[in-house]
Amino acid sequence: MHPWLSITEIHLGSLSLFSLCIAARRKMTLGNIVESPRGSLSPQKALDLANIYLEAVSTTKDPEITLVLCHDTEVSLSEAKKAVRRTGDQSAIERIASTYRGLGDLLKKRGFNSQAQVSYKKAEKLGGDTGWSSRSPRSPRTSMKSFRISSHSGVSQVSDSPRYLSPSRDVVKIPEHIFPEKVRPPTVDFKLPEVDGRLDNTRQLVACLGLLQAPRSIVDQLEPGALKWLKVTENDMGEQERLHTMSTEVIRVFKRDELKDAKAIAEVVCLAPVLTKESFHDLLREFYLEIDRSGLLNVHHLEGLAHLIQGSHSEYLDADDLVKILNLLSLRLRGTHQQSTHHMRQLISTVSHVLDAMADTDVTNLDRERLHEPLHNYLGQLKLSPDPYLVFQAAYAYQALLCVPDNETIWQTAMRRTGKVLQGVSGLVSSVKGFDLYKFMMGLDDIQKGFGGASSVVRIVKHAYDDISALVESGHGFVESLKEGFSFERKRDWYSALRGADRLIQAGEFTTFKNLVYKVSCRLDPAFQWGVCQRLGQIASNPSWDLDTRRDAVALLGEMYRNDETWGHQASVKQWIIAILVQLSSSQGLSGTGLQSAESMLQELESNGDNMKQALYRASRKKEKSIVSYPLKATLSEFASPSLLDRVQNRPYVEGNIRLLRNQRTQKRGNVVYIPTQAKVSLQAGDDTRFPLMERVKEFLHSNQKVFLLLGDSGAGKSTFARELEIDLWRSYSAGTGIIPLHINLPAINRPERDMIAKQLRKYEFTEPQIREMKHHRKFIVICDGYDESQQTHNLYMSNQLNQPGGWDAQMVISCRTEYLGYDYRDRFQPGDRNQRPDSSLFQEAVITPFSIEQVQDYIEQYVVVHQPLWLSEDYKQALELIPSLKDLMTNPFLMTLSLDVLPRMVDPDQSTSVAHITRVELYDHFVEQWLERGKKRLSEKDLTSQSRAILDRLSDEGFTQNGIDFMKRLAVAIYKEQGGQPVVEYSQFQDEGSWKDEFFLREDKQLLREACPLTRNGNQHQFIHRSLLEYGLARAVFDPQDRRTRAPFEGAIPRRGSAGSVYSFENNDYSQEGSTTVEQEPDINSPLVWRSFVNDHSLLHFLVERVQQEPVFRNQLRAYIEHSKKDKKWRKAAANAMTILVRAGVQFIGEDLKGVQIPGADLSYGVFDSADLQDTDLRKVSLRGIWLRQADLSRSQMAGAQFGELPFLAEDREVWSCTYSPDGEFFTVGLTNGDISVYTTSDWKKARTLKGHTCLVWRVVYSPNGEQIASASYDRTVRLWDSETGSLMHLLVGLIDCVAYSPQGDRIASACEDGTVRIWDAITGDRCQPLRGHLAKVLCVVYSPKGNQIASSSDNTIMLWDLKPENCIHTLSDHTGKVWDIKYSPQGDQVASASDDMTVRIWDVETGTCRHVLSGHGGAVHSIAYSPKGDRLASGSMDATIRLWDVETGLCRQTLSGHSNSVLSVVYSPNGNQIASGGGDLTVRLWDVSAGASRLVSSGHTMEVNSVKCSPKGDLIASGSTDNTIRLWDVGTGACRRTLIGHTDSVFSITYSPEGDKIASGGNDETVRLWNVESGECLHIWEGHTDCVQSVVYSYRGDYIASASDDTTIRLWKVKGGECIRTLQGHTDGVRCVVYSPNDRQLASSSMDRTIRIWDVETGECCRILIGHSGWVRNIAYSPQGRQLASAGYDETVRLWDMETGECCLTLKGHTDRVLSVVYSREGDLLVSGSRDKTVRLWDVASGECRATIQDLPGLIWSVAWGPQSGATYFVTASGNGSVLKWEIMNDEKSIQVRLLWNATNGRLAVTGAVMRDVRGLSSLNRQLLKQRGATGEPELFSEGSKESSSTQWQPLYPDPSGHSVEKEQTPSQ
């Protein structure tokens, strides 16, 4: 492709501007041929006419028209044969045969087989010896495959028949991986204008005029919108005239333009294909005159002239015009020796294009003396030029010149072999679809013969690269060797071959282009190779082509360099390839963007070939600067702004203002350190999935997506990234047509939900006409920063009507804090509305990840260089290693900036810092103080007035830093009070005079403080430099550690919420003495805690939580607010804030007196209130998610609107295998294993009716779409249709049926059958329709698509998708490795999800049948799945007893719901998507509230059962092992989680400390024993050998051995130091559950599922004694401290004490009512603690066997107990089945033992066992039922919002627990 040639097309449906312009020009030529009598046509013209008819056949779909056109083709071919006989022109015979074959192919494709055979026979006859053909037979040759372009523009393989082979062409291997398919030419989308509407650009005008000139064959292919426009415009002569006038006006404006720069030229010449002949000549004349009268050659004029000639029609170019132009160029050529090489190159290039045009238009008989010979000689002299590019271009022009005098051009001869006629000197053939590569090459063979015989390619090939490197070193070898291959003496076929290559490149036919260059006979001609390399370089450098195409171009260059066998050993070509690759890889070669693949190719070629070839490479690279580069520019310049068309349409000029905006936004920002931001796809994604955010956003900007949501914590770098993105986009901005990046600070915009782009542009002083112009004609990238800071709830994309008709054309990147958003946050950002599923294909999101340690260190290095602080980078890194808390803080970019600034002030790196602990709030304290000190210094050095100097001195005397902090506090309070926390303050002295702003912006002392504070100013807008500093200021106003005195009052109104009479109203504006009580030493009434709720302000709460943890004084102040709320309502908001802060700080209210506190609206989620007195409290609208209320007393409390985040379960007496909601959500129906179907009303969840009839398990139950029918499928092989209103049976369908589904219309029912078929039934009559056959086994599931046009069915591990019209299988999906139990279509029908025995869920693309996501994570088979109504979530229920909620877009698990104690067999979403119902094998239906996520996450606790707990020998830590695969270490004093050990791949069943306490051993379900370092958390060793799960591990008392017990019935002894297993003890006949060492280490005791206890001799490994007595499994054993006694816990509900001397059972302890799971002695051995499945812990007197105390109402079974390690310890720890670790204190006096809870490390599950709810007011019926099911007691008042219920109504359970079944079961039989 030539450097001047633009390949850009304007897309118009399936057509392009390229097609339209050429088709318009073809009408005239076609008319000329048809008007002539067929009998007088030459063979060629008759053949051309046949081919035109044949092309028409390929474009029509009508069978009748097809036959008519085929008949016309036959007639024309007959005339062609007659013409051959008449003229004797035998050369057309092969072309006629080819056309007959093409006609046969089309007829066969359309189904006319008999007619096709006739055409094939005629072709065969012409191809053989007919008696009238004089052609000699072809010589046989090696078989070679040929290719042609099919009618579908794909590459199709043709016959291997010998007659298709070239007689002189060698066989080459064509690389298939390079250019594997056709590439669509680059397109520019546009909208057709309305009548009299404004046009966006000149290309749009060209497209409109091209449509008006298009022939009918093109018009028939238009899209409906374009066709409609054309019909309207064709009937509107005024509009047509307007468009034509506009084109002539553009030319007129161009002629008047004095500059006529490259952009103006590019715009005007693009009109060439659609101009009238008069306008074309007018424009051509202007270019001629400009070149003629210019003193110095203007390269842009030459480019424009070449482009104009190429874009015009041949009939517009008169021979005289071309001769005149060539004469001018020849004269300028001979007079340009003083001009640059660049001018010479362009001039020669233009000459070439003029000669091309002259060859195409049959210009002959040039004036040889005046023009031909001088040009001939001059071009020949250029062979001596040192510029190789100029040499080649001259040779090309020379070859074109040789073709001009011929009557019939060589190029036309070659192209006619394809059966197509060239139209237009631009070389744009009417259709490249008919291009036949073989025939084209045969034409080139004929050209060779016409030149005088076979091609004599110049071969200066050396079989080794001898002495080439020396030539290169001398600087002569390259150009000299190149010249030898360029012919200036005679015609050569490489010229025609390159012109054919150009056409193919232009049309995107790269596969055919590749085959051409490999198969053409002149392949080894160096001139041809040079031309191919030139074109590949231009393809690779042209950004208009897609990236794969450009990489393929580089790959082909590399192939030409490497493959000497195919391409020869031409050193000059090899060197030129290197030169091209070097230029491609450099930034200069690609206008600022390097091509990475070119650099990679250079590295690859460096080692290619033998030593001499490698020497050539090195020499070429060494001298690469001496090789003259050639221009890689492939397209003309972009249009100017304002463009010529803009000037015609009088558009307002905007580019100047945009340039000013660009300069303003990209100006240097000072010493900014920026580390490229990393992100992940969602909050749930692991940090190991992170990716570069900038690359992902740029991919988004080049896609069709519209909204990119950027999430991150406070200080994560969202705003910094937004600025970097804006600057990067401005750098690549292209004036006139570029996309405008617009950064919008949302808090600084008033009501950004309406027209925010216009508001922002007005801030930048754009006028209204300019704004309107950009709205209608420019595209924006809107970067919206601070969605959370602007306190938005609107969907800004939708409310601003972006990309809507008449709206702004924009893509949006929007940032928001993570904690600001709720569960369904995507609704606020995705295009769409809340009543329909947003289009996720237009939406993308990412979450900024914390800095990695590598990024932190990189930032430190850059920071030290840029800012030159007191510390060196090594000092920072040392502090990072030694201060435990610092590493976590510095993963946050903003906190890291603060840290690096203040660390030298806070920490001395020479001192020991390992014990230092730095918190977030401390960093802010030091940062603010340091900022103020620097501000004071800056003011002191400033030239102040005397008055200002006096004020500064006074402020300094009073304490400048403290005054500055007070200013910050007051300003933060005012911003929250007056502006609701909106962070930007706009101040105008005249408009805001007398307002609250005067205090901060008018007074001179405040102005000085404001200048010194961390504030920023932009015009009249002021704000803190970061949002978190505003929150810090308010937090310090709540509590200032430097100011313990009474704070100054902050006046302000207190807003109300709700009406006074509402039970939900807890605001009170009346602060009069009425109703309030005076309390001595009242808290600060003016504290922000009193007048604003901060419950949902997470960042502010973070500051206050840290203050609580550091400052006991602040903790006491908060408690004071809570205490005062008991007697005075005015404190209740402060009390709610205080309680929220304390709970989040981890303060536990165990046993506290909170009677009468008023804390409405507080967030007590995951708080611990064990045994607390909460009587008469105000808990309205309080969040109680995951709260611990065991044995708390809430009598008479107000709890209207309280949220537990959970719903009660429904109890059934059989397993629940299926469940569904009615379409209106008013009913809920479940199918049971006994065949019954239960129907519930969802308003009160009471059972409405039971449908009986099935005799066994109901596998599937579904409602009809209108809700009037219920269909149930049972294992009794029937489907029953029920009347949903009456419950009566309507139809009985019999026939091996297991599953059923309604069609969306409700008129059909599909059933899955055991015989492998899917049967369709009439839902009204019950009649059976035709079955779908294809499955080879029993069909397990069937479901209709939402549109009803498809059915999906599953059998074994396969899924089949059926198209119902016609009935056939379109996809078989078989990636699952287990049975597929359930399948569901997404609500949009574009996806199918499947659930399988292989423990995965897969999401499939319906159209392609490919798997989009594999959802892994369940620990058991997945039996049921359900899409949310919006389709963005997928719920799955598994045999592992959990439900997982998956993000459909990313495939990540968003939430895991645990609660079932057995398999989850069915899941379903409610119609509104707010609930999930799940049925399980535990005989329950669980209802899950998924309308909103948890208010916050608890990250410290175990997420599943805790199986083992141990106290460290040092007494500082408690370790716990869990089913969640982790081991956690807890602070023994506070219960805080200190470390988590991760490594086990399955449940951890047992842990044990080493005697020194520095190591932990663990065993688990992954069959391994692991050894851990307690300090570092590192796994030191993994022991393998057991063949089943390891149930118990124990250290010997000396610490040298570890014993492990397994379900494989063995005990293994491991040597700690060596790690080897020294002995295996065998004897138990079932799994071993526990093993313990005796205190003297001489014996081991083990307990087993075989109901025995065995005593082993450690030395010999022999079993000494077997203790028998338990009647069930013996799960746990423990030696007494002296070793004389052994206690055992059994499944027979007893604890037995054994005498170790006699082996007799000396005492049996009874009292537990279920299995005893754990037992432990006190350190003195006088007490024994046991934990049971009955959820109690009992303390026993060892001597008497008396139960001294019982802890009841625990929320889970007790798997493990551990006693404190020290002698005299009075505490023990329990591990619970609900995931909690609890520490208990024993208070022992002579008479009784009391036990109280010290702390609870909870996992956040609701625990209300034993809580008293007597006369509680406001509880909903659902919450009452939930609390009752969870073990709460008492009778609350009945309350229903909107109605009154009798308070005397008894609180009875709606669904009593099924007798004989417990909902708490063990996780696996192994436990």
Coordinates of C-alpha atoms in Angstrom, one line a residue, residues 89 260 459 482 801 981 1005 1228 1291 1308 1398 1547:
D89 CA -8.6 -14.5 -30.2
K260 CA -3.8 25.1 2.4
R459 CA 19.9 -13.3 -8.8
L482 CA 20.0 -3.1 -4.0
Q801 CA -29.0 11.0 29.4
G981 CA -20.6 16.9 54.6
D1005 CA -6.6 35.8 61.3
F1228 CA -44.2 -20.3 48.0
H1291 CA -54.2 -33.3 34.5
R1308 CA -46.6 -26.0 26.5
D1398 CA -18.3 -32.5 39.8
S1547 CA -10.6 -28.8 57.5

